[in-house]
Amino acid sequence: MRKLSILAMLAVGCLLASSANAARVGVFVGVPLWGPGYYGPPAYYPPPVYYNPPPVYVESAPPVYVQQNAESNNYWYYCKESKAYYPYAQSCPSNWMKVVPNSPGSGQPPPQ
């Protein structure tokens, strides 16, 4: 008879637990260890997963440095046929003639 009453209480407890709301309602048998109103530790939810965006690669062309010839800065170029210096005469039928400038700081040929 005692086994039958225990099985009946367990069956009633299972029915109550299955029909109850899922928000921490249950049948407790025994003495509560934590005091009134304590329902156990809160549910554990893992932290959300954040994915890093893919890296952005920006390719830029390397800087171009053009070194000017130091010799070309020390001379002017003169064409005998056109009787003009280089920036004023763009081409020369014969060879260009290197001319030493009049003053050491002068970088431009004399005006035509």
Short mmCIF file of C-alpha atoms in Angstrom, two decimals, residues 40-100:
data_model
loop_
_atom_site.label_atom_id
_atom_site.label_comp_id
_atom_site.label_asym_id
_atom_site.label_seq_id
_atom_site.Cartn_x
_atom_site.Cartn_y
_atom_site.Cartn_z
CA GLY A 40 17.83 28.09 -8.10
CA PRO A 41 20.51 29.69 -10.24
CA PRO A 42 19.40 31.69 -13.26
CA ALA A 43 19.43 30.06 -16.63
CA TYR A 44 22.77 30.28 -18.45
CA TYR A 45 22.77 31.67 -21.92
CA PRO A 46 26.05 31.70 -23.82
CA PRO A 47 27.23 35.11 -24.97
CA PRO A 48 26.34 36.07 -28.51
CA VAL A 49 28.88 35.25 -31.18
CA TYR A 50 30.39 38.24 -32.95
CA TYR A 51 32.36 37.71 -36.11
CA ASN A 52 35.09 40.11 -37.14
CA PRO A 53 34.60 41.64 -40.56
CA PRO A 54 37.10 40.51 -43.17
CA PRO A 55 40.25 42.65 -43.32
CA VAL A 56 40.40 45.39 -45.92
CA TYR A 57 43.54 45.54 -48.00
CA VAL A 58 44.27 48.74 -49.90
CA GLU A 59 47.03 48.51 -52.44
CA SER A 60 48.65 51.70 -53.49
CA ALA A 61 51.33 52.25 -56.07
CA PRO A 62 54.77 52.88 -54.64
CA PRO A 63 55.91 56.47 -54.88
CA VAL A 64 57.86 57.23 -58.01
CA TYR A 65 60.98 59.28 -57.60
CA VAL A 66 62.69 60.57 -60.69
CA GLN A 67 66.18 61.73 -60.02
CA GLN A 68 67.27 64.42 -62.38
CA ASN A 69 70.70 64.28 -63.79
CA ALA A 70 72.89 66.82 -62.01
CA GLU A 71 74.87 67.35 -65.21
CA SER A 72 71.79 68.51 -67.14
CA ASN A 73 71.16 71.26 -64.58
CA ASN A 74 74.62 72.73 -65.05
CA TYR A 75 74.35 73.34 -68.82
CA TRP A 76 72.09 75.02 -71.33
CA TYR A 77 71.52 73.47 -74.73
CA TYR A 78 71.91 75.60 -77.85
CA CYS A 79 70.95 74.82 -81.45
CA LYS A 80 73.15 76.58 -84.07
CA GLU A 81 70.69 76.16 -86.96
CA SER A 82 67.71 77.75 -85.19
CA LYS A 83 69.93 80.05 -83.06
CA ALA A 84 67.83 79.28 -79.95
CA TYR A 85 68.23 77.56 -76.59
CA TYR A 86 66.42 74.37 -75.57
CA PRO A 87 63.08 75.39 -74.09
CA TYR A 88 62.50 77.81 -76.95
CA ALA A 89 63.58 75.36 -79.67
CA GLN A 90 62.05 71.94 -79.11
CA SER A 91 64.07 70.15 -81.79
CA CYS A 92 67.38 70.69 -83.49
CA PRO A 93 68.35 69.32 -86.97
CA SER A 94 71.94 68.90 -85.83
CA ASN A 95 73.31 68.04 -82.41
CA TRP A 96 72.62 70.23 -79.39
CA MET A 97 75.59 72.16 -78.04
CA LYS A 98 76.18 72.27 -74.28
CA VAL A 99 76.70 75.84 -73.08
CA VAL A 100 77.97 76.82 -69.62
#
